[in-house]
């Protein structure tokens, strides 16, 4: 059985490798789809499978290592099934010869509004205000800082979650606008302020996601260059080292050489890309009874603080995963299942098939929309902002697969909705001739 699982793993790895080689020669290596496949499937699933068997994982899991070993091949089956139906969803999204991108266009319009000076000032002021509020409650005091303080204080946790949900968007928008206009001193001040706040939150994703989306936007726009493969590999390697170093900083270790010396163990046996191992770990303590949407309903109600809503306190994904393996949910945010894992815990194999199919369809549509922007004749500054928005769309879609990210989705969508209202309000008060002139100068298919 184990040999057959390894053979199946090798076949999937081979086909995905061929897929990437084809994308490279077609000069479409960097895309929404390829980014999603790498970050959600290759690194946390396929790459980590062989290493999950190593006894070095005992450092992270303790004696649970021996309990989770029998479940690793089940997680592999779930992952491969999800990947297959994900790609089927992508194929379905490409079936229309003339797709309509109304929703994607509206979101991109919101990002254009947020990138204006007034939008950046408002969102930057909100971030600073939330951070100062946390400071006033003493959240920076103590050895483990703001993150642990927020986890242990349920009254403060919603503010911390709001701050870390807004920061990636604020950071990314500031950086992309700085690339568009490097002469604006205010943007430099805002970027340094946001980076400082982001680093102090103790959340690596807060700093990582906003910045990496900007980098991916730049790579996406220059993917026809000859050195795109080397540039992508070097960029990816830098960000992996950066993530590991941020993890060490969180524990008080500041020496970059120490981080580099332990890079192998941190990547393959640590907790940064541990989705595959953690899913098997959860299964080791799980009684096999399907949840039938309980964790997902809890995620949908994440705008209600768990301190006042007992259902969320009992059935949030973080509480469910920690309770299966005997961890304390009041100080541990929860184990992270693979991208198709929560669908399996709630609805079994049928859940994996249906959720991965929908997920693939959404990512496929977003990827096609991004490609249409690339082919348009719009100003490069507008292209940067719009393509940046598509990476955020893909991130929101990925967060819908794991209910722990629902709160982030709500916050981001609310900001986007407000920006869209502002965009339409501004358009409605313009002179009719001015609106007509602007529409006439736009590329086909994009109403900005």
Coordinates of C-alpha atoms in Angstrom, one line a residue:
X1 CA 0.0 0.0 0.0
X2 CA 2.8 2.4 0.9
X3 CA 4.6 1.7 -2.4
X4 CA 1.4 2.4 -4.3
X5 CA 1.0 5.8 -2.5
X6 CA 4.5 6.8 -3.4
X7 CA 3.9 5.7 -7.0
X8 CA 0.8 7.9 -7.1
X9 CA 2.7 10.8 -5.5
X10 CA 5.4 10.4 -8.2
X11 CA 2.9 10.4 -11.0
X12 CA 1.2 13.6 -9.7
X13 CA 4.5 15.4 -9.2
X14 CA 5.6 14.4 -12.7
X15 CA 2.4 15.7 -14.4
X16 CA 2.5 19.0 -12.4
X17 CA 6.2 19.4 -13.3
X18 CA 5.4 18.9 -17.0
X19 CA 2.6 21.5 -16.6
X20 CA 5.0 24.1 -15.3
X21 CA 7.6 23.3 -18.0
X22 CA 4.9 24.0 -20.6
X23 CA 4.0 27.2 -18.9
X24 CA 7.6 28.3 -18.9
X25 CA 8.0 27.7 -22.6
X26 CA 4.7 29.4 -23.3
X27 CA 6.0 32.4 -21.3
X28 CA 3.2 32.2 -18.8
X29 CA 5.1 30.9 -15.8
X30 CA 3.8 33.5 -13.4
X31 CA 0.0 33.6 -13.1
X32 CA -2.7 33.5 -10.5
X33 CA -3.2 29.8 -11.2
X34 CA 0.5 28.9 -10.9
X35 CA 0.9 30.9 -7.7
X36 CA -2.1 29.1 -6.2
X37 CA -0.8 25.7 -7.2
X38 CA 2.6 26.4 -5.7
X39 CA 1.4 28.0 -2.4
X40 CA -1.6 25.8 -1.7
X41 CA -0.7 22.4 -3.3
X42 CA 3.0 21.9 -4.2
X43 CA 4.7 23.4 -1.1
X44 CA 2.4 22.3 1.7
X45 CA 1.1 19.1 0.1
X46 CA 3.3 17.4 -2.4
X47 CA 6.7 18.7 -1.2
X48 CA 6.0 17.9 2.4
X49 CA 4.6 14.3 2.0
X50 CA 8.0 12.4 2.1
X51 CA 9.2 14.5 5.1
X52 CA 6.1 13.9 7.2
X53 CA 7.4 10.3 7.8
X54 CA 10.6 11.5 9.5
X55 CA 11.1 11.1 13.2
X56 CA 12.4 14.7 13.2
X57 CA 8.7 15.7 13.4
X58 CA 8.7 14.5 17.0
X59 CA 10.1 17.9 18.0
X60 CA 6.9 19.5 16.9
X61 CA 4.3 16.7 17.6
X62 CA 5.8 14.7 20.5
X63 CA 4.6 11.1 20.8
X64 CA 1.7 12.0 18.5
X65 CA 4.1 11.2 15.7
X66 CA 3.5 7.5 16.1
X67 CA -0.2 8.0 16.1
X68 CA -0.4 10.1 12.9
X69 CA 1.8 7.9 10.7
X70 CA -1.0 5.6 9.7
X71 CA -3.0 8.6 8.5
X72 CA -0.4 10.1 6.1
X73 CA -1.5 8.1 3.1
X74 CA -5.2 9.1 3.7
X75 CA -4.1 12.8 3.7
X76 CA -2.2 12.1 0.4
X77 CA -5.4 10.6 -1.1
X78 CA -7.4 13.6 0.0
X79 CA -4.8 16.0 -1.4
X80 CA -4.5 14.2 -4.8
X81 CA -8.3 14.0 -5.2
X82 CA -8.6 17.7 -4.4
X83 CA -5.8 18.6 -6.9
X84 CA -7.5 16.6 -9.7
X85 CA -10.9 18.2 -9.2
X86 CA -9.3 21.6 -8.7
X87 CA -7.8 21.3 -12.2
X88 CA -11.2 20.1 -13.5
X89 CA -12.7 23.3 -12.1
X90 CA -10.0 25.3 -13.9
X91 CA -10.9 23.6 -17.1
X92 CA -14.6 24.4 -16.6
X93 CA -13.8 28.0 -16.0
X94 CA -12.1 28.2 -19.4
X95 CA -15.1 26.7 -21.3
X96 CA -16.6 30.2 -22.1
X97 CA -15.1 31.9 -25.2
X98 CA -16.3 35.3 -24.1
X99 CA -16.3 35.4 -20.3
X100 CA -17.9 38.3 -18.5
X101 CA -15.8 39.7 -15.6
X102 CA -18.4 42.0 -13.9
X103 CA -17.5 41.1 -10.3
X104 CA -13.7 41.1 -11.0
X105 CA -14.0 44.5 -12.7
X106 CA -15.9 45.9 -9.7
X107 CA -13.3 44.7 -7.3
X108 CA -10.5 46.1 -9.5
X109 CA -12.4 49.4 -9.5
X110 CA -12.4 49.4 -5.7
X111 CA -8.6 48.9 -5.6
X112 CA -8.2 51.9 -7.9
X113 CA -10.2 53.9 -5.4
X114 CA -8.2 52.6 -2.4
X115 CA -5.0 53.5 -4.2
X116 CA -5.8 57.1 -4.3
X117 CA -4.2 59.4 -1.6
X118 CA -7.4 59.8 0.4
X119 CA -8.0 56.0 0.4
X120 CA -4.5 55.3 1.6
X121 CA -4.6 57.9 4.3
X122 CA -7.9 56.6 5.6
X123 CA -6.8 53.0 5.7
X124 CA -3.4 54.0 7.2
X125 CA -5.0 56.0 9.9
X126 CA -7.3 53.1 10.8
X127 CA -4.3 50.8 11.1
X128 CA -2.4 53.2 13.3
X129 CA -5.5 53.8 15.5
X130 CA -6.0 50.1 16.1
X131 CA -2.4 49.6 16.9
X132 CA -2.4 52.5 19.4
X133 CA -5.5 51.0 21.0
X134 CA -3.7 47.7 21.5
X135 CA -0.7 49.5 22.9
X136 CA -2.9 51.4 25.4
X137 CA -4.1 48.0 26.7
X138 CA -0.6 46.9 27.4
X139 CA -0.4 44.4 24.6
X140 CA 3.3 45.0 23.9
X141 CA 4.3 44.1 27.4
X142 CA 5.5 40.7 28.4
X143 CA 8.0 38.3 26.8
X144 CA 5.8 37.0 24.0
X145 CA 4.3 40.3 22.9
X146 CA 1.1 41.4 21.1
X147 CA 0.1 38.1 19.5
X148 CA 0.1 36.0 22.6
X149 CA -1.5 38.8 24.6
X150 CA -4.4 38.9 22.1
X151 CA -4.8 35.2 22.1
X152 CA -5.1 35.2 25.9
X153 CA -7.5 38.1 26.1
X154 CA -10.8 37.5 24.3
X155 CA -11.9 41.1 24.6
X156 CA -8.7 42.3 22.8
X157 CA -8.5 39.5 20.2
X158 CA -11.2 41.0 17.8
X159 CA -9.1 44.2 17.6
X160 CA -5.9 42.3 16.9
X161 CA -7.7 40.2 14.2
X162 CA -9.0 43.4 12.6
X163 CA -5.6 44.9 12.6
X164 CA -3.9 41.9 11.1
X165 CA -6.7 41.6 8.5
X166 CA -6.3 45.2 7.3
X167 CA -2.5 45.4 7.3
X168 CA -1.8 43.2 4.2
X169 CA -4.1 45.3 2.0
X170 CA -2.7 48.6 3.4
X171 CA 0.9 47.4 3.0
X172 CA 0.4 46.1 -0.5
X173 CA -1.5 49.2 -1.7
X174 CA 1.1 51.5 -0.3
X175 CA 4.0 49.6 -1.9
X176 CA 2.3 49.3 -5.3
X177 CA 1.7 53.1 -5.3
X178 CA 5.3 53.7 -4.2
X179 CA 6.4 51.8 -7.3
X180 CA 4.1 53.9 -9.4
X181 CA 5.4 57.2 -7.9
X182 CA 8.7 56.9 -5.9
X183 CA 8.8 60.7 -5.3
X184 CA 6.0 60.9 -2.8
X185 CA 7.5 61.3 0.7
X186 CA 4.2 60.5 2.4
X187 CA 4.1 57.0 0.8
X188 CA 7.6 56.3 2.2
X189 CA 6.5 57.4 5.7
X190 CA 3.3 55.3 5.5
X191 CA 5.2 52.2 4.2
X192 CA 7.8 52.4 7.1
X193 CA 5.0 52.9 9.6
X194 CA 3.0 50.0 8.3
X195 CA 6.0 47.7 8.1
X196 CA 7.0 48.5 11.7
X197 CA 3.4 47.8 12.9
X198 CA 3.3 44.6 10.8
X199 CA 6.5 43.2 12.2
X200 CA 5.4 44.0 15.8
X201 CA 2.2 42.0 15.5
X202 CA 4.0 38.7 15.5
X203 CA 2.0 37.5 12.5
X204 CA 4.3 36.6 9.6
X205 CA 1.3 36.4 7.1
X206 CA 0.5 40.1 7.9
X207 CA 3.8 41.3 6.4
X208 CA 4.3 38.5 3.9
X209 CA 1.1 38.5 1.9
X210 CA 0.8 42.2 1.0
X211 CA 4.5 42.4 0.0
X212 CA 4.6 39.1 -2.0
X213 CA 1.5 40.1 -4.0
X214 CA 3.3 43.3 -5.1
X215 CA 6.4 41.3 -6.1
X216 CA 4.2 38.8 -8.0
X217 CA 2.5 41.7 -9.8
X218 CA 5.9 42.9 -11.0
X219 CA 7.0 39.4 -12.1
X220 CA 3.6 38.8 -13.8
X221 CA 4.1 42.0 -15.9
X222 CA 7.6 41.0 -17.0
X223 CA 7.1 37.2 -17.3
X224 CA 8.2 37.2 -21.0
X225 CA 11.7 38.2 -20.0
X226 CA 14.4 35.6 -20.4
X227 CA 15.5 35.5 -16.8
X228 CA 12.0 35.1 -15.3
X229 CA 12.7 31.5 -14.1
X230 CA 15.9 32.5 -12.2
X231 CA 14.2 35.7 -10.9
X232 CA 11.2 33.7 -9.6
X233 CA 13.4 31.0 -7.9
X234 CA 15.6 33.6 -6.2
X235 CA 12.5 35.7 -5.1
X236 CA 10.8 32.6 -3.7
X237 CA 14.0 31.5 -1.9
X238 CA 14.3 35.0 -0.4
X239 CA 10.8 35.0 0.9
X240 CA 11.1 31.5 2.4
X241 CA 14.3 32.7 4.3
X242 CA 12.4 35.8 5.3
X243 CA 9.5 33.8 6.7
X244 CA 11.9 31.6 8.7
X245 CA 13.7 34.6 10.0
X246 CA 10.5 36.3 11.1
X247 CA 9.6 33.0 13.0
X248 CA 13.0 33.2 14.8
X249 CA 12.5 36.9 15.6
X250 CA 9.1 36.0 17.2
X251 CA 11.0 33.7 19.6
X252 CA 13.7 36.3 20.4
X253 CA 16.4 34.9 18.0
X254 CA 17.8 37.7 15.9
X255 CA 20.9 36.2 14.4
X256 CA 20.3 35.5 10.6
X257 CA 23.2 33.1 10.5
X258 CA 21.5 30.9 13.1
X259 CA 18.3 31.0 11.0
X260 CA 20.3 29.9 7.9
X261 CA 22.0 27.1 9.7
X262 CA 18.7 25.6 10.8
X263 CA 16.8 26.3 7.6
X264 CA 16.4 22.7 6.5
X265 CA 14.8 21.6 9.8
X266 CA 12.6 24.7 10.0
X267 CA 11.2 24.3 6.4
X268 CA 10.6 20.5 6.4
X269 CA 10.0 19.7 10.1
X270 CA 8.9 23.0 11.6
X271 CA 5.4 24.6 11.7
X272 CA 5.5 27.0 8.7
X273 CA 4.6 24.5 6.0
X274 CA 3.2 21.8 8.2
X275 CA -0.3 21.5 6.7
X276 CA 0.2 17.9 5.5
X277 CA 1.6 16.6 8.8
X278 CA -0.9 18.6 10.8
X279 CA -3.9 17.1 8.9
X280 CA -2.7 13.6 9.7
X281 CA -2.1 14.7 13.3
X282 CA -5.7 15.9 13.6
X283 CA -6.9 12.6 12.1
X284 CA -5.0 10.7 14.7
X285 CA -7.2 12.2 17.4
X286 CA -10.4 12.5 15.4
X287 CA -13.2 10.0 16.0
X288 CA -14.1 10.0 12.3
X289 CA -17.5 11.6 12.8
X290 CA -18.2 14.2 10.1
X291 CA -18.9 17.7 11.3
X292 CA -21.5 18.5 8.5
X293 CA -20.5 22.2 8.2
X294 CA -20.1 23.1 11.9
X295 CA -16.6 24.6 11.6
X296 CA -17.7 26.4 8.3
X297 CA -20.8 27.8 10.0
X298 CA -18.6 29.0 12.8
X299 CA -16.4 30.7 10.3
X300 CA -19.3 32.3 8.5
X301 CA -20.3 33.8 11.9
X302 CA -16.8 35.0 12.6
X303 CA -17.9 38.6 12.8
X304 CA -19.5 37.7 16.1
X305 CA -16.8 37.5 18.9
X306 CA -16.5 33.9 20.3
X307 CA -16.6 35.3 23.8
X308 CA -20.3 36.1 23.4
X309 CA -21.3 33.3 21.1
X310 CA -20.8 29.8 22.6
X311 CA -21.2 28.0 19.2
X312 CA -18.1 29.6 17.9
X313 CA -16.2 28.8 21.1
X314 CA -16.9 25.2 20.6
X315 CA -16.8 24.7 16.8
X316 CA -14.3 27.2 15.3
X317 CA -11.7 25.4 13.2
X318 CA -9.0 26.4 15.7
X319 CA -10.8 24.9 18.6
X320 CA -11.7 21.8 16.7
X321 CA -8.1 21.1 15.6
X322 CA -6.5 21.8 19.0
X323 CA -9.1 19.7 20.9
X324 CA -8.4 16.6 18.8
X325 CA -4.8 16.6 19.8
X326 CA -5.0 17.9 23.4
X327 CA -3.6 21.4 22.8
X328 CA -4.9 24.5 24.7
X329 CA -7.0 26.6 22.3
X330 CA -6.7 29.7 24.5
X331 CA -3.0 30.0 23.7
X332 CA -2.7 27.9 20.5
X333 CA -4.4 29.3 17.3
X334 CA -5.0 25.8 16.0
X335 CA -3.4 23.3 13.6
X336 CA -3.6 24.1 9.9
X337 CA -5.2 21.4 7.7
X338 CA -4.4 21.1 4.0
X339 CA -6.4 23.3 1.7
X340 CA -9.0 20.5 1.1
X341 CA -8.8 19.2 4.7
X342 CA -11.7 21.1 6.3
X343 CA -14.0 20.0 3.5
X344 CA -13.1 16.4 4.3
X345 CA -13.6 16.8 8.0
X346 CA -17.1 18.3 7.4
X347 CA -18.4 16.3 4.4
X348 CA -15.9 13.5 3.6
X349 CA -14.8 12.7 0.1
X350 CA -17.9 14.3 -1.4
X351 CA -16.9 17.6 0.3
X352 CA -13.4 17.4 -1.1
X353 CA -14.7 16.9 -4.7
X354 CA -17.3 19.6 -4.6
X355 CA -15.3 22.3 -2.8
X356 CA -12.1 21.7 -4.9
X357 CA -14.2 21.9 -8.1
X358 CA -15.7 25.2 -7.1
X359 CA -12.3 26.5 -5.9
X360 CA -10.6 25.6 -9.2
X361 CA -13.4 27.3 -11.1
X362 CA -13.0 30.5 -9.1
X363 CA -9.2 30.6 -9.4
X364 CA -9.5 29.8 -13.1
X365 CA -11.8 32.8 -13.7
X366 CA -9.6 35.1 -11.7
X367 CA -6.5 33.9 -13.7
X368 CA -8.2 34.6 -17.0
X369 CA -9.2 38.0 -15.9
X370 CA -5.6 38.8 -14.9
X371 CA -4.4 37.6 -18.3
X372 CA -7.0 39.9 -20.0
X373 CA -5.5 42.9 -18.1
X374 CA -2.0 41.9 -19.2
X375 CA -3.1 42.0 -22.9
X376 CA -4.9 45.3 -22.6
X377 CA -3.3 48.6 -23.7
X378 CA -3.9 50.5 -20.4
X379 CA -1.3 52.5 -18.7
X380 CA 1.3 50.4 -16.8
X381 CA 0.4 52.0 -13.5
X382 CA -3.2 51.0 -13.8
X383 CA -2.2 47.5 -14.8
X384 CA -0.1 47.1 -11.7
X385 CA -3.0 48.0 -9.4
X386 CA -5.5 45.8 -11.2
X387 CA -3.2 42.8 -11.4
X388 CA -2.4 43.3 -7.7
X389 CA -6.1 43.2 -7.0
X390 CA -6.4 39.8 -8.8
X391 CA -3.8 38.3 -6.4
X392 CA -5.9 39.5 -3.5
X393 CA -9.0 38.0 -5.1
X394 CA -7.2 34.6 -5.3
X395 CA -6.1 35.0 -1.6
X396 CA -9.7 35.6 -0.6
X397 CA -10.9 32.5 -2.5
X398 CA -8.2 30.4 -0.8
X399 CA -9.3 31.7 2.6
X400 CA -12.9 30.5 1.8
X401 CA -11.5 27.0 1.7
X402 CA -10.3 27.2 5.4
X403 CA -12.9 28.8 7.7
X404 CA -10.2 30.2 10.0
X405 CA -9.7 32.8 7.3
X406 CA -13.3 33.9 7.0
X407 CA -12.9 36.9 9.3
X408 CA -10.1 38.2 7.0
X409 CA -12.4 37.7 4.1
X410 CA -15.2 39.7 5.8
X411 CA -12.9 42.6 6.7
X412 CA -11.3 42.8 3.2
X413 CA -14.6 42.5 1.4
X414 CA -16.2 45.2 3.6
X415 CA -13.3 47.6 2.7
X416 CA -13.6 46.7 -1.0
X417 CA -17.4 47.3 -0.8
X418 CA -16.9 50.8 0.7
X419 CA -14.3 51.6 -1.9
X420 CA -16.7 50.5 -4.7
X421 CA -19.4 52.7 -3.3
X422 CA -17.0 55.6 -3.3
X423 CA -15.9 54.8 -6.9
X424 CA -19.5 54.8 -8.1
X425 CA -20.4 58.0 -6.1
X426 CA -17.5 59.8 -7.7
X427 CA -18.4 58.5 -11.2
X428 CA -22.1 59.7 -10.7
X429 CA -21.2 63.3 -9.8
X430 CA -18.9 63.8 -12.9
X431 CA -20.1 65.7 -15.9
X432 CA -21.7 63.4 -18.5
X433 CA -19.2 64.4 -21.2
X434 CA -16.3 63.7 -18.9
X435 CA -17.6 60.2 -18.2
X436 CA -18.2 59.6 -21.9
X437 CA -14.6 60.7 -22.7
X438 CA -13.1 58.4 -20.1
X439 CA -15.1 55.4 -21.3
X440 CA -14.1 56.0 -24.8
X441 CA -10.4 55.8 -23.9
X442 CA -10.7 52.5 -22.1
X443 CA -9.6 49.2 -23.4
X444 CA -12.4 46.8 -24.4
X445 CA -13.9 44.9 -21.6
X446 CA -12.8 47.1 -18.7
X447 CA -15.1 49.8 -17.4
X448 CA -12.8 52.1 -15.4

